[in-house]
Tab-separated table of C-alpha atoms and ligand atoms in Angstrom:
chain	number	residue	atom	x	y	z
A	1	MET	CA	16.663	31.509	3.336
A	2	ARG	CA	16.124	27.976	4.538
A	3	SER	CA	12.883	28.936	6.254
A	4	ASN	CA	11.680	30.651	3.028
A	5	VAL	CA	12.141	27.368	1.173
A	6	ALA	CA	10.374	25.494	3.986
A	7	ASP	CA	7.526	28.057	3.955
A	8	SER	CA	7.138	27.750	0.216
A	9	ASN	CA	7.092	23.913	0.388
A	10	GLN	CA	4.522	24.120	3.141
A	11	LYS	CA	2.351	26.485	1.035
A	12	ASN	CA	2.616	24.240	-2.033
A	13	ARG	CA	1.629	21.266	0.062
A	14	GLN	CA	-1.342	23.083	1.585
A	15	GLU	CA	-2.464	24.245	-1.848
A	16	LEU	CA	-2.232	20.717	-3.249
A	17	GLU	CA	-4.151	19.387	-0.269
A	18	ARG	CA	-6.868	22.013	-0.719
A	19	ARG	CA	-7.242	21.286	-4.440
A	20	LEU	CA	-7.300	17.547	-3.839
A	21	ALA	CA	-9.996	17.858	-1.148
A	22	GLU	CA	-12.054	20.018	-3.512
A	23	PHE	CA	-11.616	17.525	-6.361
A	24	VAL	CA	-12.734	14.580	-4.200
A	25	ARG	CA	-15.679	16.559	-2.799
A	26	GLU	CA	-16.887	18.106	-6.067
A	27	GLU	CA	-15.870	15.664	-8.799
A	28	VAL	CA	-15.392	12.224	-7.280
A	29	ILE	CA	-18.025	11.778	-4.559
A	30	PRO	CA	-20.885	13.168	-6.698
A	31	ARG	CA	-20.150	10.455	-9.324
A	32	GLU	CA	-20.646	7.635	-6.792
A	33	ASP	CA	-23.716	5.514	-7.481
A	34	LEU	CA	-24.459	3.121	-4.637
A	35	THR	CA	-26.770	1.044	-6.832
A	36	ARG	CA	-23.730	0.123	-8.970
A	37	ALA	CA	-21.543	-1.222	-6.174
A	38	HIS	CA	-20.916	-4.436	-8.122
A	39	ASP	CA	-21.006	-3.040	-11.682
A	40	ARG	CA	-17.408	-3.401	-12.844
A	41	ASP	CA	-17.889	-1.803	-16.274
A	42	TRP	CA	-19.442	1.281	-14.759
A	43	PHE	CA	-16.632	1.483	-12.166
A	44	GLN	CA	-13.974	1.191	-14.856
A	45	TYR	CA	-15.613	3.787	-17.104
A	46	THR	CA	-16.185	6.286	-14.286
A	47	THR	CA	-12.742	6.013	-12.690
A	48	THR	CA	-11.015	6.245	-16.098
A	49	GLU	CA	-12.922	9.437	-16.857
A	50	LEU	CA	-12.005	10.857	-13.446
A	51	ALA	CA	-8.352	9.851	-13.893
A	52	GLY	CA	-8.191	12.004	-17.037
A	53	ILE	CA	-9.497	15.029	-15.122
A	54	ALA	CA	-7.127	14.351	-12.212
A	55	ARG	CA	-4.109	14.076	-14.529
A	56	ALA	CA	-4.997	17.365	-16.214
A	57	ALA	CA	-5.318	19.019	-12.805
A	58	GLY	CA	-1.901	17.713	-11.670
A	59	LEU	CA	-3.413	15.677	-8.847
A	60	TYR	CA	-2.793	12.152	-10.150
A	61	GLY	CA	-0.414	9.429	-8.929
A	62	PRO	CA	0.864	10.187	-5.405
A	63	ARG	CA	3.748	7.694	-5.592
A	64	LEU	CA	4.449	7.843	-9.339
A	65	THR	CA	7.520	9.752	-10.486
A	66	PRO	CA	6.976	13.085	-12.316
A	67	GLU	CA	8.248	11.455	-15.549
A	68	HIS	CA	5.292	9.060	-15.230
A	69	GLY	CA	2.918	11.955	-14.615
A	70	GLY	CA	2.873	11.563	-10.829
A	71	LEU	CA	3.653	13.555	-7.692
A	72	ARG	CA	6.189	11.220	-6.006
A	73	LEU	CA	5.068	12.238	-2.519
A	74	SER	CA	6.956	11.034	0.538
A	75	TRP	CA	5.242	8.321	2.589
A	76	SER	CA	4.423	10.976	5.212
A	77	ASP	CA	2.760	13.214	2.633
A	78	CYS	CA	0.848	10.208	1.352
A	79	CYS	CA	-0.994	10.205	4.699
A	80	TRP	CA	-3.019	13.336	3.956
A	81	TYR	CA	-3.245	12.516	0.241
A	82	PHE	CA	-4.633	9.002	0.768
A	83	GLU	CA	-6.958	10.128	3.535
A	84	GLN	CA	-8.603	12.618	1.157
A	85	VAL	CA	-8.713	10.205	-1.759
A	86	GLY	CA	-9.926	7.383	0.474
A	87	ARG	CA	-13.067	9.309	1.414
A	88	SER	CA	-14.646	8.109	-1.828
A	89	PHE	CA	-15.132	4.520	-3.022
A	90	LEU	CA	-13.916	5.733	-6.414
A	91	GLY	CA	-10.979	7.832	-5.180
A	92	PRO	CA	-8.006	5.424	-5.159
A	93	ALA	CA	-8.768	4.021	-8.633
A	94	ALA	CA	-9.478	7.508	-10.019
A	95	LEU	CA	-6.224	8.940	-8.693
A	96	GLY	CA	-3.912	6.084	-9.640
A	97	CYS	CA	-3.249	4.658	-6.189
A	98	ALA	CA	-5.548	1.664	-5.759
A	99	ALA	CA	-4.525	-1.838	-4.727
A	100	PRO	CA	-3.339	-4.143	-6.182
A	101	GLY	CA	-1.705	-1.858	-8.784
A	102	GLN	CA	-0.157	0.549	-6.266
A	103	PRO	CA	1.788	-2.059	-4.221
A	104	ASP	CA	2.640	-3.999	-7.391
A	105	ILE	CA	4.178	-0.869	-8.925
A	106	ALA	CA	6.234	-0.410	-5.752
A	107	VAL	CA	7.707	-3.920	-5.914
A	108	LEU	CA	8.257	-3.832	-9.686
A	109	GLU	CA	10.174	-0.563	-9.321
A	110	HIS	CA	12.627	-2.367	-7.061
A	111	LEU	CA	12.751	-5.837	-8.574
A	112	ALA	CA	11.987	-5.692	-12.301
A	113	THR	CA	14.792	-6.067	-14.852
A	114	GLU	CA	14.840	-3.547	-17.698
A	115	VAL	CA	12.974	-5.939	-19.958
A	116	GLN	CA	10.391	-6.682	-17.259
A	117	ALA	CA	10.005	-2.966	-16.540
A	118	ARG	CA	9.252	-2.261	-20.211
A	119	ARG	CA	6.767	-5.096	-20.423
A	120	TYR	CA	5.024	-4.844	-17.046
A	121	LEU	CA	5.959	-1.791	-14.977
A	122	HIS	CA	5.674	0.990	-17.532
A	123	PRO	CA	2.286	-0.111	-18.950
A	124	LEU	CA	1.011	-0.607	-15.382
A	125	VAL	CA	2.071	2.910	-14.431
A	126	ALA	CA	0.492	4.312	-17.598
A	127	GLY	CA	-2.772	2.515	-16.781
A	128	GLU	CA	-2.509	0.445	-19.983
A	129	ARG	CA	-2.139	-2.917	-18.207
A	130	ARG	CA	-3.446	-4.190	-14.867
A	131	SER	CA	-1.905	-6.535	-12.321
A	132	CYS	CA	-2.818	-8.889	-9.497
A	133	PHE	CA	-0.860	-10.587	-6.739
A	134	ALA	CA	-1.530	-14.317	-6.332
A	135	MET	CA	-0.451	-15.798	-3.029
A	136	THR	CA	-3.448	-17.166	-1.074
A	137	GLU	CA	-4.576	-20.752	-1.634
A	138	PRO	CA	-7.527	-22.823	-0.464
A	139	ALA	CA	-6.899	-25.422	2.272
A	140	PRO	CA	-4.542	-27.139	2.712
A	141	GLY	CA	-2.509	-24.385	0.996
A	142	ALA	CA	-1.257	-21.008	2.199
A	143	GLY	CA	-3.618	-18.592	3.947
A	144	SER	CA	-2.586	-16.978	7.209
A	145	ASP	CA	0.491	-19.209	7.195
A	146	PRO	CA	2.547	-18.526	4.030
A	147	LYS	CA	4.804	-21.489	4.821
A	148	MET	CA	1.903	-23.765	3.814
A	149	LEU	CA	2.354	-22.681	0.179
A	150	ARG	CA	1.620	-25.587	-2.198
A	151	THR	CA	1.873	-23.979	-5.635
A	152	THR	CA	5.050	-25.244	-7.285
A	153	ALA	CA	7.285	-24.094	-10.122
A	154	ARG	CA	9.397	-26.790	-11.777
A	155	ARG	CA	12.439	-25.951	-13.877
A	156	THR	CA	12.424	-27.242	-17.488
A	157	ALA	CA	14.779	-26.828	-20.449
A	158	GLU	CA	12.706	-23.825	-21.661
A	159	GLY	CA	11.928	-22.154	-18.351
A	160	TRP	CA	9.439	-23.062	-15.622
A	161	VAL	CA	6.131	-24.888	-15.250
A	162	ILE	CA	3.780	-23.622	-12.538
A	163	ASP	CA	1.045	-25.762	-10.971
A	164	GLY	CA	-1.232	-24.621	-8.184
A	165	HIS	CA	-4.563	-23.303	-7.009
A	166	LYS	CA	-5.073	-19.709	-5.812
A	167	TRP	CA	-8.107	-17.825	-4.605
A	168	PHE	CA	-9.326	-14.425	-3.408
A	169	ILE	CA	-6.907	-12.793	-5.832
A	170	SER	CA	-8.004	-9.148	-6.020
A	171	GLY	CA	-8.221	-7.602	-9.432
A	172	ALA	CA	-7.521	-10.904	-11.190
A	173	MET	CA	-10.729	-10.870	-13.245
A	174	VAL	CA	-9.443	-7.862	-15.197
A	175	ALA	CA	-5.687	-8.266	-14.726
A	176	ASP	CA	-3.343	-8.550	-17.711
A	177	PHE	CA	-0.678	-10.252	-15.633
A	178	ALA	CA	-0.161	-11.804	-12.212
A	179	ILE	CA	2.699	-11.874	-9.762
A	180	VAL	CA	2.491	-15.526	-8.723
A	181	VAL	CA	4.053	-16.861	-5.535
A	182	ALA	CA	5.308	-20.439	-5.968
A	183	ARG	CA	7.657	-22.926	-4.367
A	184	THR	CA	10.863	-23.857	-6.224
A	185	GLU	CA	13.945	-25.867	-5.220
A	186	GLU	CA	15.537	-22.578	-4.125
A	187	GLY	CA	12.558	-21.735	-1.880
A	188	VAL	CA	9.550	-19.467	-2.361
A	189	THR	CA	9.894	-17.483	-5.606
A	190	TRP	CA	7.924	-14.801	-7.471
A	191	PHE	CA	6.935	-15.192	-11.140
A	192	LEU	CA	5.395	-12.822	-13.668
A	193	VAL	CA	2.653	-14.626	-15.589
A	194	ASP	CA	0.635	-13.101	-18.440
A	195	ALA	CA	-3.080	-13.602	-17.933
A	196	ASP	CA	-3.484	-14.925	-21.485
A	197	ASN	CA	-1.133	-17.829	-20.691
A	198	LEU	CA	-3.121	-20.992	-21.505
A	199	GLY	CA	-1.995	-22.511	-18.194
A	200	MET	CA	-3.596	-19.720	-16.107
A	201	ARG	CA	-7.326	-20.297	-15.848
A	202	ARG	CA	-9.661	-17.955	-13.993
A	203	VAL	CA	-12.243	-20.347	-12.586
A	204	ARG	CA	-14.643	-17.815	-11.100
A	205	ASP	CA	-15.048	-14.455	-9.448
A	206	ILE	CA	-15.786	-15.164	-5.764
A	207	PRO	CA	-18.603	-12.864	-4.624
A	208	THR	CA	-17.715	-11.009	-1.405
A	209	MET	CA	-19.296	-8.348	0.793
A	210	GLU	CA	-16.815	-5.764	-0.535
A	211	PRO	CA	-18.401	-3.117	-2.807
A	212	PHE	CA	-16.660	-1.241	-5.637
A	213	ASP	CA	-13.826	-3.698	-6.098
A	214	ILE	CA	-11.710	-3.109	-9.161
A	215	GLY	CA	-11.540	-6.554	-10.661
A	216	GLY	CA	-13.128	-9.069	-8.351
A	217	HIS	CA	-11.522	-11.654	-6.101
A	218	ALA	CA	-10.759	-14.550	-8.386
A	219	GLU	CA	-10.161	-18.233	-7.980
A	220	ILE	CA	-7.385	-19.270	-10.382
A	221	MET	CA	-5.947	-22.624	-11.478
A	222	PHE	CA	-2.379	-22.836	-12.720
A	223	GLU	CA	-2.150	-26.074	-14.693
A	224	ASN	CA	0.993	-26.873	-16.616
A	225	CYS	CA	1.502	-23.117	-16.843
A	226	GLN	CA	4.677	-22.661	-18.875
A	227	VAL	CA	6.665	-19.476	-18.448
A	228	PRO	CA	10.125	-18.497	-19.750
A	229	ALA	CA	13.254	-18.510	-17.587
A	230	ASP	CA	13.155	-14.711	-17.282
A	231	ALA	CA	9.662	-14.785	-15.752
A	232	ILE	CA	11.234	-14.813	-12.278
A	233	LEU	CA	10.798	-11.491	-10.498
A	234	GLY	CA	13.702	-10.725	-8.164
A	235	GLN	CA	15.837	-13.556	-6.885
A	236	PRO	CA	14.710	-17.163	-6.521
A	237	GLY	CA	14.098	-18.225	-2.935
A	238	ARG	CA	13.365	-14.713	-1.631
A	239	GLY	CA	9.610	-14.750	-2.273
A	240	LEU	CA	8.518	-14.790	1.371
A	241	GLU	CA	10.763	-11.848	2.194
A	242	TYR	CA	9.409	-9.922	-0.829
A	243	SER	CA	5.820	-10.757	0.159
A	244	GLN	CA	6.389	-9.385	3.652
A	245	TRP	CA	7.881	-6.215	2.236
A	246	ARG	CA	5.035	-5.771	-0.298
A	247	LEU	CA	2.505	-6.211	2.498
A	248	GLU	CA	4.127	-3.580	4.717
A	249	GLY	CA	3.584	-0.877	2.077
A	250	ALA	CA	0.141	-2.171	1.077
A	251	ARG	CA	-1.073	-2.188	4.691
A	252	LEU	CA	0.089	1.362	5.246
A	253	PHE	CA	-1.790	2.601	2.170
A	254	HIS	CA	-4.948	0.782	3.279
A	255	CYS	CA	-4.689	2.364	6.747
A	256	MET	CA	-4.318	5.835	5.222
A	257	ARG	CA	-7.266	5.533	2.879
A	258	PHE	CA	-9.587	3.772	5.322
A	259	ILE	CA	-9.084	6.563	7.867
A	260	GLY	CA	-10.611	8.774	5.158
A	261	LEU	CA	-13.573	6.460	4.647
A	262	ALA	CA	-14.219	6.095	8.398
A	263	SER	CA	-13.988	9.879	8.859
A	264	ARG	CA	-16.580	10.351	6.130
A	265	ALA	CA	-18.846	7.840	7.905
A	266	MET	CA	-18.547	9.749	11.173
A	267	GLU	CA	-19.155	13.123	9.495
A	268	THR	CA	-22.298	11.717	7.878
A	269	ALA	CA	-23.490	10.344	11.226
A	270	GLN	CA	-22.759	13.637	12.991
A	271	GLY	CA	-24.938	15.391	10.406
A	272	TYR	CA	-27.749	12.990	11.239
A	273	VAL	CA	-27.595	13.274	15.050
A	274	ASN	CA	-27.491	17.053	14.791
A	275	GLN	CA	-30.891	17.044	13.054
A	276	ARG	CA	-32.798	14.014	14.312
A	277	ARG	CA	-34.766	14.333	17.564
A	278	SER	CA	-35.623	11.639	20.098
A	279	HIS	CA	-37.225	11.856	23.561
A	280	GLY	CA	-37.596	15.620	23.338
A	281	VAL	CA	-34.063	16.579	22.300
A	282	LEU	CA	-31.665	16.218	19.383
A	283	LEU	CA	-29.831	12.880	19.329
A	284	ALA	CA	-26.659	14.951	19.657
A	285	GLU	CA	-27.809	16.026	23.129
A	286	HIS	CA	-27.936	12.468	24.512
A	287	GLN	CA	-24.831	11.706	26.538
A	288	LEU	CA	-24.682	8.106	25.322
A	289	VAL	CA	-24.518	9.386	21.748
A	290	GLN	CA	-21.924	11.991	22.717
A	291	GLY	CA	-19.783	9.273	24.305
A	292	MET	CA	-19.936	7.139	21.149
A	293	VAL	CA	-18.960	10.098	18.971
A	294	ALA	CA	-16.103	10.910	21.366
A	295	ASP	CA	-14.765	7.331	21.205
A	296	ALA	CA	-14.873	7.451	17.409
A	297	HIS	CA	-12.853	10.673	17.341
A	298	ILE	CA	-10.326	9.243	19.811
A	299	ASP	CA	-9.938	6.192	17.544
A	300	LEU	CA	-9.435	8.349	14.453
A	301	TYR	CA	-6.930	10.620	16.194
A	302	ALA	CA	-4.852	7.666	17.403
A	303	ALA	CA	-5.122	5.945	14.005
A	304	ARG	CA	-3.821	9.061	12.222
A	305	LEU	CA	-0.883	9.467	14.592
A	306	MET	CA	0.159	5.821	14.335
A	307	THR	CA	-0.131	5.872	10.556
A	308	HIS	CA	1.938	9.037	10.300
A	309	ASP	CA	4.585	7.600	12.616
A	310	VAL	CA	4.977	4.438	10.493
A	311	ALA	CA	5.088	6.564	7.310
A	312	GLN	CA	7.866	8.695	8.800
A	313	ARG	CA	9.816	5.557	9.697
A	314	LEU	CA	9.509	4.389	6.084
A	315	ASP	CA	10.716	7.778	4.846
A	316	ARG	CA	13.799	7.273	7.069
A	317	GLN	CA	14.096	3.742	5.628
A	318	ASP	CA	13.811	2.212	9.093
A	319	ALA	CA	12.660	-1.400	9.441
A	320	ILE	CA	8.916	-1.278	10.195
A	321	ARG	CA	7.922	-4.915	10.552
A	322	HIS	CA	6.904	-4.646	14.219
A	323	GLU	CA	5.267	-1.210	13.961
A	324	SER	CA	3.510	-2.148	10.725
A	325	SER	CA	1.864	-5.107	12.498
A	326	MET	CA	0.747	-2.958	15.448
A	327	LEU	CA	-0.537	-0.318	13.026
A	328	LYS	CA	-2.499	-2.838	10.973
A	329	VAL	CA	-4.233	-4.344	14.032
A	330	PHE	CA	-5.100	-1.009	15.575
A	331	VAL	CA	-6.239	0.869	12.475
A	332	SER	CA	-8.194	-2.010	10.905
A	333	GLU	CA	-10.123	-2.445	14.159
A	334	ALA	CA	-10.445	1.290	14.894
A	335	VAL	CA	-11.946	2.185	11.508
A	336	ASN	CA	-14.397	-0.683	11.885
A	337	ARG	CA	-15.435	0.569	15.341
A	338	VAL	CA	-15.905	4.074	13.921
A	339	ALA	CA	-18.003	2.904	10.953
A	340	ASP	CA	-20.063	0.617	13.184
A	341	THR	CA	-20.770	3.522	15.556
A	342	ALA	CA	-21.710	5.736	12.600
A	343	VAL	CA	-24.231	3.135	11.435
A	344	GLN	CA	-25.609	2.638	14.965
A	345	ILE	CA	-26.321	6.302	15.682
A	346	THR	CA	-27.867	6.809	12.255
A	347	GLY	CA	-30.538	4.178	12.945
A	348	ALA	CA	-32.321	2.426	10.087
A	349	LEU	CA	-31.019	4.927	7.555
A	350	GLY	CA	-27.507	3.840	8.543
A	351	VAL	CA	-28.056	0.266	7.372
A	352	SER	CA	-29.881	1.330	4.213
A	353	GLU	CA	-28.359	2.024	0.827
A	354	ASP	CA	-29.829	5.530	0.810
A	355	MET	CA	-26.660	6.500	2.651
A	356	PRO	CA	-23.053	5.355	2.080
A	357	LEU	CA	-22.618	4.054	5.649
A	358	SER	CA	-23.551	0.416	5.086
A	359	MET	CA	-21.264	0.313	2.030
A	360	ILE	CA	-18.458	1.804	4.100
A	361	LEU	CA	-18.921	-0.918	6.713
A	362	ARG	CA	-18.799	-3.601	3.997
A	363	MET	CA	-15.666	-2.038	2.539
A	364	LEU	CA	-13.865	-1.893	5.879
A	365	ARG	CA	-14.767	-5.279	7.374
A	366	PRO	CA	-12.516	-7.459	5.185
A	367	PHE	CA	-9.492	-5.341	6.172
A	368	ARG	CA	-9.434	-7.149	9.529
A	369	ILE	CA	-8.669	-10.327	7.539
A	370	TYR	CA	-6.527	-9.480	4.505
A	371	ASP	CA	-2.925	-8.258	4.814
A	372	GLY	CA	-2.743	-10.498	7.891
A	373	ALA	CA	-5.677	-11.188	10.237
A	374	SER	CA	-5.626	-9.349	13.583
A	375	GLU	CA	-5.024	-12.615	15.452
A	376	VAL	CA	-1.973	-13.481	13.355
A	377	HIS	CA	-0.472	-10.027	13.886
A	378	ARG	CA	-1.193	-10.123	17.625
A	379	ALA	CA	0.486	-13.522	17.886
A	380	ALA	CA	3.552	-12.219	16.001
A	381	ILE	CA	3.734	-8.998	18.038
A	382	GLY	CA	3.469	-10.834	21.369
A	383	LYS	CA	6.035	-13.448	20.391
A	384	ARG	CA	8.495	-10.817	19.138
A	385	VAL	CA	8.118	-8.698	22.277
A	386	LEU	CA	8.597	-11.603	24.674
A	387	HIS	CA	11.371	-13.388	22.798
A	388	ARG	CA	13.401	-10.244	22.116
A	389	GLN	CA	12.480	-8.673	25.446
A	390	ILE	CA	11.307	-5.474	23.747
A	391	THR	CA	10.453	-2.927	26.431
A	392	PRO	CA	7.111	-1.117	26.137
B	1	FAD	C1	-11.253	-8.795	0.209
B	1	FAD	C2	-10.058	-9.697	0.178
B	1	FAD	C3	-9.053	-9.457	-0.741
B	1	FAD	C4	-7.943	-10.320	-0.803
B	1	FAD	N1	-6.993	-10.112	-1.780
B	1	FAD	C5	-5.951	-10.996	-1.894
B	1	FAD	C6	-5.005	-10.866	-2.968
B	1	FAD	O1	-5.096	-9.941	-3.783
B	1	FAD	N2	-4.011	-11.777	-3.075
B	1	FAD	C7	-3.873	-12.792	-2.193
B	1	FAD	O2	-2.939	-13.586	-2.330
B	1	FAD	N3	-4.761	-12.962	-1.154
B	1	FAD	C8	-5.799	-12.094	-1.004
B	1	FAD	N4	-6.728	-12.235	0.004
B	1	FAD	C9	-6.608	-13.370	0.906
B	1	FAD	C10	-6.064	-12.971	2.271
B	1	FAD	O3	-4.717	-12.659	2.179
B	1	FAD	C11	-6.338	-14.161	3.205
B	1	FAD	O4	-7.737	-14.195	3.412
B	1	FAD	C12	-5.630	-14.040	4.555
B	1	FAD	O5	-4.249	-14.219	4.399
B	1	FAD	C13	-6.145	-15.112	5.539
B	1	FAD	O6	-6.044	-16.384	4.983
B	1	FAD	P1	-7.342	-17.347	4.976
B	1	FAD	O7	-8.485	-16.603	4.387
B	1	FAD	O8	-6.930	-18.617	4.336
B	1	FAD	O9	-7.678	-17.576	6.507
B	1	FAD	P2	-7.161	-18.769	7.436
B	1	FAD	O10	-5.690	-18.907	7.330
B	1	FAD	O11	-7.997	-19.958	7.199
B	1	FAD	O12	-7.496	-18.163	8.873
B	1	FAD	C14	-8.857	-17.963	9.305
B	1	FAD	C15	-8.863	-17.206	10.602
B	1	FAD	O13	-8.209	-17.991	11.607
B	1	FAD	C16	-7.557	-17.155	12.541
B	1	FAD	N5	-6.128	-17.505	12.573
B	1	FAD	C17	-5.337	-17.915	11.560
B	1	FAD	N6	-4.073	-18.129	11.990
B	1	FAD	C18	-4.063	-17.850	13.312
B	1	FAD	C19	-3.059	-17.853	14.334
B	1	FAD	N7	-1.774	-18.158	14.043
B	1	FAD	N8	-3.415	-17.507	15.584
B	1	FAD	C20	-4.691	-17.173	15.872
B	1	FAD	N9	-5.686	-17.136	14.955
B	1	FAD	C21	-5.373	-17.460	13.694
B	1	FAD	C22	-7.780	-15.705	12.046
B	1	FAD	O14	-8.912	-15.202	12.739
B	1	FAD	C23	-8.099	-15.879	10.592
B	1	FAD	O15	-8.904	-14.831	10.062
B	1	FAD	C24	-7.831	-11.392	0.100
B	1	FAD	C25	-8.829	-11.590	1.060
B	1	FAD	C26	-9.926	-10.771	1.110
B	1	FAD	C27	-10.982	-11.010	2.125
């Protein structure tokens, strides 16, 4: 009996995976237009249209609950889901699992009061409002070192007044509200701030190499930004702990989806070397090319296994701080190696915009910096191992 249930779950999962792969291949990827990599209106229009089709097909929202029209997959099942969706630049936004909304939903589900859930969480889940997460600051404020946070929130008779300067805040150009990280007397604290607050001023959208971003990477000034007492999200003084926790989930999702994008790059490159000839034979017959393709597959295999292992740990509700750091370093670097190899063996076409490879490289490169730069994670991993005498 038990094995019948397991068989049926397995079949349902395989069927969902097959339909999702078909949807990404036949509906999502064909709508990509590389000439519109920085056209936000087009991106919004196209992904909204696709989201409607995905909802109707029962493919939308991997982490949303069924009552919110989602699939509520386990973290482990998210691995195959995000890998498929991540193959397209449009996939995560079209299927309701793009950053910053996805990790913001996860933290709001845990921390929001009922009133906050009605005002922020439910509209975010329904796609009616958009969020951003504002932590990073220009020098001398917080970047790699969150303890350098300079944004402050001062208590007043009516609530709080926030003052500070943030930048590289993804999605902020179109966000309806921000989760703002600020220093209070109690320690680092999270606040919910509506984007139409007169004290929150979007100074500019900072142009970056990243294509197909949802709502830019904004520089924001908080000047005499008055918010009510109930704008605090979670408990005062626990903001650094919450930020760490938010990042662990966000990193994992990025790893899952970028494995999809890197795999697509390698598939595209394999198609090229199997047709293009050089020095009398197909490129695919040159051993140097074969070795590069082999290394890329080894990277992808290891990246998938590590990602799945961390997802399983999260499903068991294990602490993943150490593993999440190792995962982030390895996968962010591995997918970049894979995409770089794909570009290299595709020659000039690889760096052109006739093919998606150069866009894939631009999409993947910043991942070695955000969610913790490789160097910062390596330093933390090494310190933890040596101080706690963790055996290999
Ligand atoms: C595309 C993109 C999207 C982003 N989205 C958001 C967002 O939505 N919200 C948000 O708050 N922030 C966001 N960020 C900012 C990101 O979190 C920061 O860039 C990151 O934390 C690094 O901070 P920094 O840029 O100030 O680099 P710095 O702190 O100035 O560090 C620069 C470099 O120095 C090295 N370094 C730093 N510390 C150490 C160390 N201890 N040991 C060795 N080397 C070190 C690393 O190589 C690092 O890359 C985004 C960034 C990018 C690129």
